[in-house]
Amino acid sequence: MTATQVIEDLNRASNKAKSVILARFFKTGPGEYGEGDRFLGVTVPEQRVIAKKYRNLPLGEVEKLLISPWHEHRLTGLLILTYRFPVSEMAQKKEIFEFYLNHATYIDNWDLVDVTAPGIVGEYLVESGSDIGLLRRLAKSQSLWERRIAIVSTFTWIRSGRHQECFEIAEILLHDSHDLIQKAVGWMLREVGKRCGEDILSDFLDRHVNGMPRTMLRYAIERFPEAVRQEYLRKK
């Protein structure tokens, strides 16, 4: 198995019309967060099929996909890691985890983060019994994408009914000025309400509603009844 074979499969699935739509959707224009990113026009379900086919691709070959200027090359490479991680021994999981972090500079759009961070970073930290010191460091990074990795990785704990990790990282990012971080924090807070309890989320919001950006708040309260949402927005 080689990266070249993966790329050939992706090229066969490419669609020029979709590539134009995706380039707009992921804000690739001058000064936008995805500036310069390039798209083949391959859907995520198609990429998942290809990633499963090449789940045993050597890390050296995965690296060739991650350093590519093409978005689908990078996403497919990352999906390969997510399919390999759960079926690996702990030593291999550590290797994948470290490989992921060492290549974080190429994980440079929100979808690349969101479909991979919980299943690799979050899962490794949970399974290895590590604390969230790494996530604290990432949350304070100058890199937009490392900050997003930090908060989205807490989804691993949220899914098991734990909220403390999310709240700690959310508090670090509470005043972040980038809307992609505000949306990600609000999303994770909303998941806390859904999976851990609305009363737990309400306690957090009552403490921080005046300090958090409106975008973050709107995402966090999406599942609340309309009257409760309006009350929080009035407080804001």
CSV table of C-alpha atoms in Angstrom, one decimal:
chain,number,residue,atom,x,y,z
A,1,MET,CA,0.0,0.0,0.0
A,2,THR,CA,1.3,3.5,-0.9
A,3,ALA,CA,0.1,7.0,-0.7
A,4,THR,CA,0.1,7.1,-4.5
A,5,GLN,CA,-2.6,4.4,-4.6
A,6,VAL,CA,-4.7,6.4,-2.2
A,7,ILE,CA,-4.3,9.5,-4.3
A,8,GLU,CA,-5.3,7.6,-7.5
A,9,ASP,CA,-8.5,6.4,-5.8
A,10,LEU,CA,-9.3,9.9,-4.7
A,11,ASN,CA,-8.6,11.3,-8.2
A,12,ARG,CA,-11.1,8.8,-9.7
A,13,ALA,CA,-13.7,10.0,-7.2
A,14,SER,CA,-13.1,13.7,-7.8
A,15,ASN,CA,-15.8,16.1,-9.0
A,16,LYS,CA,-14.8,19.5,-10.4
A,17,ALA,CA,-18.2,21.1,-9.6
A,18,LYS,CA,-18.1,19.9,-6.0
A,19,SER,CA,-14.6,21.2,-5.7
A,20,VAL,CA,-15.8,24.7,-6.4
A,21,ILE,CA,-18.6,24.4,-3.8
A,22,LEU,CA,-16.3,23.0,-1.2
A,23,ALA,CA,-13.7,25.7,-1.7
A,24,ARG,CA,-16.4,28.3,-1.0
A,25,PHE,CA,-17.8,26.5,1.9
A,26,PHE,CA,-14.4,26.1,3.7
A,27,LYS,CA,-13.5,29.8,3.2
A,28,THR,CA,-10.4,29.4,1.0
A,29,GLY,CA,-10.4,33.0,-0.2
A,30,PRO,CA,-7.7,35.6,0.6
A,31,GLY,CA,-7.6,36.4,4.3
A,32,GLU,CA,-10.1,33.6,5.2
A,33,TYR,CA,-9.3,30.9,7.6
A,34,GLY,CA,-8.9,28.3,4.8
A,35,GLU,CA,-6.9,30.5,2.5
A,36,GLY,CA,-5.1,28.5,-0.2
A,37,ASP,CA,-6.7,25.1,0.6
A,38,ARG,CA,-7.4,23.1,-2.5
A,39,PHE,CA,-10.3,20.6,-3.1
A,40,LEU,CA,-10.7,17.7,-5.4
A,41,GLY,CA,-14.5,17.5,-4.8
A,42,VAL,CA,-14.6,14.1,-3.1
A,43,THR,CA,-17.4,13.6,-0.6
A,44,VAL,CA,-16.6,12.5,3.0
A,45,PRO,CA,-18.5,9.1,2.6
A,46,GLU,CA,-16.3,8.4,-0.5
A,47,GLN,CA,-13.2,9.3,1.5
A,48,ARG,CA,-14.3,7.0,4.3
A,49,VAL,CA,-14.6,4.1,1.9
A,50,ILE,CA,-11.1,4.7,0.6
A,51,ALA,CA,-9.6,5.3,4.1
A,52,LYS,CA,-11.0,1.9,5.3
A,53,LYS,CA,-9.5,0.2,2.2
A,54,TYR,CA,-6.1,1.6,3.2
A,55,ARG,CA,-6.4,1.5,7.0
A,56,ASN,CA,-3.0,-0.4,7.2
A,57,LEU,CA,-1.1,2.2,5.2
A,58,PRO,CA,2.3,2.8,6.8
A,59,LEU,CA,2.7,6.0,8.8
A,60,GLY,CA,5.4,7.1,6.4
A,61,GLU,CA,2.9,6.9,3.5
A,62,VAL,CA,0.2,8.6,5.6
A,63,GLU,CA,2.6,11.5,6.1
A,64,LYS,CA,2.7,12.0,2.4
A,65,LEU,CA,-1.0,12.5,2.4
A,66,LEU,CA,-0.9,14.9,5.4
A,67,ILE,CA,1.6,17.2,3.8
A,68,SER,CA,-0.4,17.5,0.6
A,69,PRO,CA,-1.9,20.8,-0.4
A,70,TRP,CA,-5.1,18.9,-1.3
A,71,HIS,CA,-7.7,18.9,1.4
A,72,GLU,CA,-9.0,15.4,0.6
A,73,HIS,CA,-5.5,13.9,0.8
A,74,ARG,CA,-5.1,15.2,4.3
A,75,LEU,CA,-8.6,14.2,5.5
A,76,THR,CA,-8.3,10.7,4.1
A,77,GLY,CA,-4.9,10.3,5.7
A,78,LEU,CA,-6.4,11.4,9.0
A,79,LEU,CA,-9.4,9.1,8.6
A,80,ILE,CA,-7.0,6.2,8.1
A,81,LEU,CA,-5.5,7.0,11.5
A,82,THR,CA,-9.0,7.0,13.1
A,83,TYR,CA,-9.8,3.6,11.7
A,84,ARG,CA,-6.5,2.1,12.7
A,85,PHE,CA,-6.4,3.6,16.3
A,86,PRO,CA,-9.2,1.5,17.9
A,87,VAL,CA,-7.9,-1.8,16.7
A,88,SER,CA,-4.2,-1.1,17.7
A,89,GLU,CA,-2.3,-2.2,20.7
A,90,MET,CA,-1.4,0.5,23.2
A,91,ALA,CA,2.1,1.0,21.9
A,92,GLN,CA,0.8,1.6,18.4
A,93,LYS,CA,-1.9,3.9,19.8
A,94,LYS,CA,0.8,6.0,21.4
A,95,GLU,CA,2.7,6.1,18.1
A,96,ILE,CA,-0.5,7.2,16.2
A,97,PHE,CA,-1.2,9.8,18.9
A,98,GLU,CA,2.3,11.3,18.7
A,99,PHE,CA,2.3,11.2,14.9
A,100,TYR,CA,-1.0,13.1,14.9
A,101,LEU,CA,0.3,15.8,17.2
A,102,ASN,CA,3.6,16.1,15.4
A,103,HIS,CA,1.7,16.8,12.2
A,104,ALA,CA,-0.9,19.1,13.8
A,105,THR,CA,0.3,22.0,11.5
A,106,TYR,CA,-1.3,20.1,8.6
A,107,ILE,CA,-4.6,19.5,10.5
A,108,ASP,CA,-5.6,23.0,9.3
A,109,ASN,CA,-9.4,23.1,8.9
A,110,TRP,CA,-12.3,22.6,11.2
A,111,ASP,CA,-13.5,19.3,9.6
A,112,LEU,CA,-10.0,17.8,9.8
A,113,VAL,CA,-10.1,18.5,13.6
A,114,ASP,CA,-13.6,17.5,14.3
A,115,VAL,CA,-13.6,14.0,12.8
A,116,THR,CA,-10.3,13.0,14.3
A,117,ALA,CA,-9.4,14.8,17.6
A,118,PRO,CA,-11.9,12.9,19.9
A,119,GLY,CA,-11.0,9.5,18.4
A,120,ILE,CA,-7.3,10.0,18.6
A,121,VAL,CA,-6.3,12.7,21.1
A,122,GLY,CA,-9.2,12.3,23.5
A,123,GLU,CA,-9.2,8.5,23.3
A,124,TYR,CA,-5.5,8.2,23.9
A,125,LEU,CA,-5.5,10.5,26.9
A,126,VAL,CA,-8.4,8.5,28.4
A,127,GLU,CA,-7.0,5.1,27.7
A,128,SER,CA,-3.5,6.0,28.9
A,129,GLY,CA,-4.9,7.5,32.1
A,130,SER,CA,-3.3,10.9,31.3
A,131,ASP,CA,-4.5,14.2,32.7
A,132,ILE,CA,-5.5,17.0,30.4
A,133,GLY,CA,-2.3,19.0,30.7
A,134,LEU,CA,-1.7,18.6,26.9
A,135,LEU,CA,-5.2,20.0,26.2
A,136,ARG,CA,-4.5,23.0,28.5
A,137,ARG,CA,-1.3,23.7,26.5
A,138,LEU,CA,-3.1,23.3,23.2
A,139,ALA,CA,-5.9,25.6,24.4
A,140,LYS,CA,-3.3,28.4,25.0
A,141,SER,CA,-1.6,27.9,21.6
A,142,GLN,CA,-1.3,30.6,19.0
A,143,SER,CA,-2.6,28.1,16.5
A,144,LEU,CA,-6.4,28.3,15.8
A,145,TRP,CA,-6.4,24.6,15.0
A,146,GLU,CA,-4.5,23.5,18.1
A,147,ARG,CA,-7.0,25.4,20.2
A,148,ARG,CA,-9.9,23.7,18.4
A,149,ILE,CA,-8.2,20.3,18.9
A,150,ALA,CA,-8.1,21.1,22.6
A,151,ILE,CA,-11.8,21.7,23.1
A,152,VAL,CA,-13.2,19.2,20.5
A,153,SER,CA,-11.0,16.4,22.1
A,154,THR,CA,-13.1,16.8,25.3
A,155,PHE,CA,-16.0,15.2,23.5
A,156,THR,CA,-14.4,11.8,24.4
A,157,TRP,CA,-15.1,12.5,28.1
A,158,ILE,CA,-18.5,14.1,27.4
A,159,ARG,CA,-19.7,11.0,25.6
A,160,SER,CA,-19.0,9.0,28.8
A,161,GLY,CA,-20.9,11.4,30.9
A,162,ARG,CA,-18.0,13.5,32.2
A,163,HIS,CA,-18.1,17.3,32.0
A,164,GLN,CA,-15.1,18.6,34.0
A,165,GLU,CA,-12.6,18.3,31.2
A,166,CYS,CA,-14.8,20.3,28.8
A,167,PHE,CA,-15.5,23.0,31.4
A,168,GLU,CA,-11.8,23.4,32.2
A,169,ILE,CA,-10.8,23.9,28.6
A,170,ALA,CA,-13.9,26.0,27.9
A,171,GLU,CA,-12.9,28.4,30.6
A,172,ILE,CA,-9.4,28.8,29.0
A,173,LEU,CA,-11.1,29.6,25.7
A,174,LEU,CA,-14.0,31.7,27.1
A,175,HIS,CA,-12.7,34.9,25.6
A,176,ASP,CA,-11.3,33.6,22.4
A,177,SER,CA,-12.0,36.0,19.6
A,178,HIS,CA,-12.2,33.5,16.7
A,179,ASP,CA,-15.7,32.4,15.8
A,180,LEU,CA,-14.5,28.9,15.0
A,181,ILE,CA,-13.4,28.5,18.6
A,182,GLN,CA,-16.5,30.2,19.9
A,183,LYS,CA,-18.6,27.8,17.9
A,184,ALA,CA,-16.6,24.7,19.0
A,185,VAL,CA,-16.8,25.7,22.7
A,186,GLY,CA,-20.5,26.3,22.4
A,187,TRP,CA,-21.0,23.0,20.6
A,188,MET,CA,-19.1,21.1,23.3
A,189,LEU,CA,-21.1,22.9,26.0
A,190,ARG,CA,-24.3,21.9,24.2
A,191,GLU,CA,-23.2,18.3,24.2
A,192,VAL,CA,-22.6,18.5,28.0
A,193,GLY,CA,-26.2,19.6,28.4
A,194,LYS,CA,-27.4,16.8,26.2
A,195,ARG,CA,-25.2,14.0,27.7
A,196,CYS,CA,-24.4,15.1,31.2
A,197,GLY,CA,-27.5,17.1,32.2
A,198,GLU,CA,-29.0,20.5,31.4
A,199,ASP,CA,-28.7,21.5,35.1
A,200,ILE,CA,-24.9,21.0,34.9
A,201,LEU,CA,-24.7,23.2,31.7
A,202,SER,CA,-27.0,25.8,33.3
A,203,ASP,CA,-24.7,26.1,36.3
A,204,PHE,CA,-21.7,26.7,34.0
A,205,LEU,CA,-23.7,29.3,32.0
A,206,ASP,CA,-24.9,31.1,35.0
A,207,ARG,CA,-21.3,31.6,36.1
A,208,HIS,CA,-20.0,32.7,32.7
A,209,VAL,CA,-22.9,34.1,30.6
A,210,ASN,CA,-21.7,37.7,31.0
A,211,GLY,CA,-18.2,36.9,29.9
A,212,MET,CA,-18.7,34.6,26.9
A,213,PRO,CA,-19.1,35.7,23.3
A,214,ARG,CA,-22.7,35.7,22.0
A,215,THR,CA,-21.9,33.2,19.3
A,216,MET,CA,-20.6,30.7,22.0
A,217,LEU,CA,-23.7,31.3,24.1
A,218,ARG,CA,-26.1,30.8,21.2
A,219,TYR,CA,-24.5,27.4,20.3
A,220,ALA,CA,-24.5,26.3,23.9
A,221,ILE,CA,-28.2,27.0,24.5
A,222,GLU,CA,-29.6,25.6,21.2
A,223,ARG,CA,-31.3,22.7,22.9
A,224,PHE,CA,-32.9,24.7,25.7
A,225,PRO,CA,-36.6,25.7,25.5
A,226,GLU,CA,-37.2,29.0,23.7
A,227,ALA,CA,-38.1,30.8,26.9
A,228,VAL,CA,-34.9,29.7,28.6
A,229,ARG,CA,-32.8,30.7,25.5
A,230,GLN,CA,-34.3,34.1,25.5
A,231,GLU,CA,-33.6,34.6,29.2
A,232,TYR,CA,-30.0,33.8,28.7
A,233,LEU,CA,-29.7,36.1,25.7
A,234,ARG,CA,-31.3,38.9,27.7
A,235,LYS,CA,-28.7,38.3,30.5
A,236,LYS,CA,-26.0,38.6,27.8
